[in-house]
Coordinates of C-alpha atoms in Angstrom, one line a residue:
M1 CA -23.9 7.9 -10.6
N2 CA -21.0 8.9 -8.5
R3 CA -20.6 5.3 -7.2
R4 CA -18.1 2.5 -9.1
I5 CA -19.5 -0.9 -10.0
D6 CA -17.3 -3.5 -11.0
K7 CA -18.1 -3.5 -15.1
A8 CA -16.0 -7.0 -15.5
G9 CA -18.6 -9.2 -12.6
T10 CA -21.6 -6.8 -13.9
E11 CA -21.0 -8.1 -17.9
K12 CA -20.7 -11.2 -16.9
E13 CA -24.3 -11.3 -14.8
N14 CA -26.0 -9.7 -17.8
E15 CA -24.3 -12.5 -20.4
V16 CA -26.6 -15.1 -17.6
L17 CA -29.8 -12.5 -17.3
C18 CA -29.4 -12.7 -21.4
D19 CA -29.3 -16.3 -21.1
I20 CA -31.7 -17.0 -18.9
F21 CA -34.1 -14.3 -21.1
L22 CA -33.2 -16.1 -24.1
H23 CA -34.1 -19.9 -23.2
D24 CA -37.9 -18.1 -22.0
L25 CA -38.6 -16.8 -25.8
V26 CA -37.2 -20.6 -26.7
D27 CA -39.4 -22.0 -24.7
A28 CA -42.2 -20.1 -25.1
G29 CA -41.5 -20.9 -28.9
L30 CA -41.2 -18.0 -30.7
A31 CA -39.6 -17.6 -34.0
E32 CA -35.5 -17.6 -34.0
K33 CA -35.2 -14.3 -36.0
T34 CA -37.6 -12.9 -32.9
I35 CA -35.7 -14.2 -30.4
R36 CA -32.3 -13.2 -31.3
E37 CA -33.6 -9.2 -31.9
H38 CA -35.3 -9.6 -27.9
V39 CA -31.8 -10.8 -26.8
S40 CA -29.7 -9.1 -28.8
N41 CA -32.3 -5.4 -27.4
A42 CA -31.6 -7.0 -24.5
S43 CA -28.3 -7.1 -24.7
L44 CA -27.4 -3.9 -25.9
F45 CA -29.3 -2.1 -23.0
L46 CA -27.7 -3.4 -20.4
E47 CA -24.0 -2.8 -22.1
V48 CA -25.6 0.4 -23.1
I49 CA -26.6 1.5 -19.4
L50 CA -23.3 -0.1 -18.2
D51 CA -21.7 1.6 -20.4
H52 CA -22.7 5.2 -20.4
D53 CA -24.7 5.3 -17.0
E54 CA -22.4 3.1 -14.7
C55 CA -26.1 1.2 -13.6
R56 CA -27.2 -2.8 -13.5
M57 CA -30.3 -3.8 -14.9
V58 CA -32.2 -3.0 -11.4
E59 CA -31.2 -0.3 -11.6
G60 CA -32.0 -0.3 -15.3
E61 CA -35.5 2.6 -14.9
D62 CA -32.9 5.1 -13.7
A63 CA -31.0 4.4 -17.6
L64 CA -33.9 4.4 -19.6
Y65 CA -34.2 8.0 -21.2
S66 CA -30.4 8.4 -21.2
F67 CA -30.7 4.8 -23.1
F68 CA -33.4 5.8 -25.3
S69 CA -31.8 9.2 -26.5
Y70 CA -27.7 6.9 -27.0
Y71 CA -30.0 4.6 -29.0
I72 CA -31.6 7.2 -31.3
R73 CA -28.7 9.1 -31.9
K74 CA -26.1 6.5 -32.4
C75 CA -27.4 3.4 -33.5
L76 CA -28.3 4.1 -37.2
W77 CA -30.8 1.8 -37.4
S78 CA -32.9 2.9 -35.0
T79 CA -36.6 4.5 -36.4
P80 CA -40.2 4.8 -34.8
S81 CA -40.3 1.0 -35.2
S82 CA -37.5 -0.2 -34.3
V83 CA -37.9 1.7 -30.6
R84 CA -41.4 -0.1 -30.6
R85 CA -39.9 -3.0 -31.2
M86 CA -36.3 -2.1 -28.6
G87 CA -39.6 -1.6 -26.2
A88 CA -41.4 -4.4 -26.9
S89 CA -38.0 -6.6 -26.6
L90 CA -37.1 -4.7 -23.0
R91 CA -41.0 -5.5 -21.7
K92 CA -40.1 -9.4 -22.5
F93 CA -36.6 -9.1 -20.6
Y94 CA -38.6 -7.3 -17.2
K95 CA -40.9 -9.8 -17.3
S96 CA -38.8 -12.8 -17.5
M97 CA -36.0 -10.7 -15.0
I98 CA -39.5 -10.9 -12.5
A99 CA -40.3 -14.4 -13.3
H100 CA -37.2 -15.7 -12.1
G101 CA -36.5 -13.4 -9.3
K102 CA -33.4 -11.3 -11.1
I103 CA -35.3 -8.3 -10.0
S104 CA -38.7 -7.5 -7.7
R105 CA -41.8 -7.7 -8.7
E106 CA -42.3 -4.0 -7.7
D107 CA -39.0 -2.7 -9.2
G108 CA -39.5 -4.7 -12.7
E109 CA -42.8 -3.4 -12.8
S110 CA -42.1 0.1 -12.3
F111 CA -39.7 0.2 -15.0
M112 CA -42.4 -1.1 -17.5
W113 CA -44.9 1.6 -16.9
E114 CA -41.4 3.9 -17.4
L115 CA -41.9 2.7 -20.3
K116 CA -45.4 2.6 -21.1
M117 CA -45.3 6.0 -20.4
S118 CA -42.3 7.3 -22.1
L119 CA -42.6 5.2 -25.1
D120 CA -44.4 7.7 -27.9
E121 CA -42.2 10.2 -26.4
F122 CA -39.2 8.2 -27.3
V123 CA -40.6 7.3 -30.7
E124 CA -41.5 10.6 -31.2
D125 CA -38.2 12.0 -30.6
C126 CA -36.2 9.7 -33.0
E127 CA -39.2 10.6 -35.6
A128 CA -37.9 14.0 -35.3
F129 CA -34.4 13.0 -35.2
N130 CA -34.1 11.0 -38.5
S131 CA -36.5 13.9 -40.2
L132 CA -33.0 16.6 -39.3
S133 CA -30.8 16.7 -42.7
W134 CA -27.8 17.0 -42.3

């Protein structure tokens, strides 16, 4: 990206977005462990796209491939199963953001469609990366 964004301001905004998401998950009655995983996944996504792509949440679709590349290669706990769980967390997160007007319905649904169309590829990439012998 060729533009500069206010990282400190975006970090504060991301905290607010994760707090909104947390409250939605609590209101939905999910287990505490599940809530922690979803919020942690959303927070990691927001942190990585800000630090590596200089993107805000509303531009997340632009950073989807680079995020999953980072996640698979840099997060030592990544497995095909965790990639799928990350996808589930991001879908829930973007649905929450749509519901609270933090992203337009069109942009949020576009993100979720791109994620759905790409998730199997990300899982395969993770399987291939994890099968490498170092």
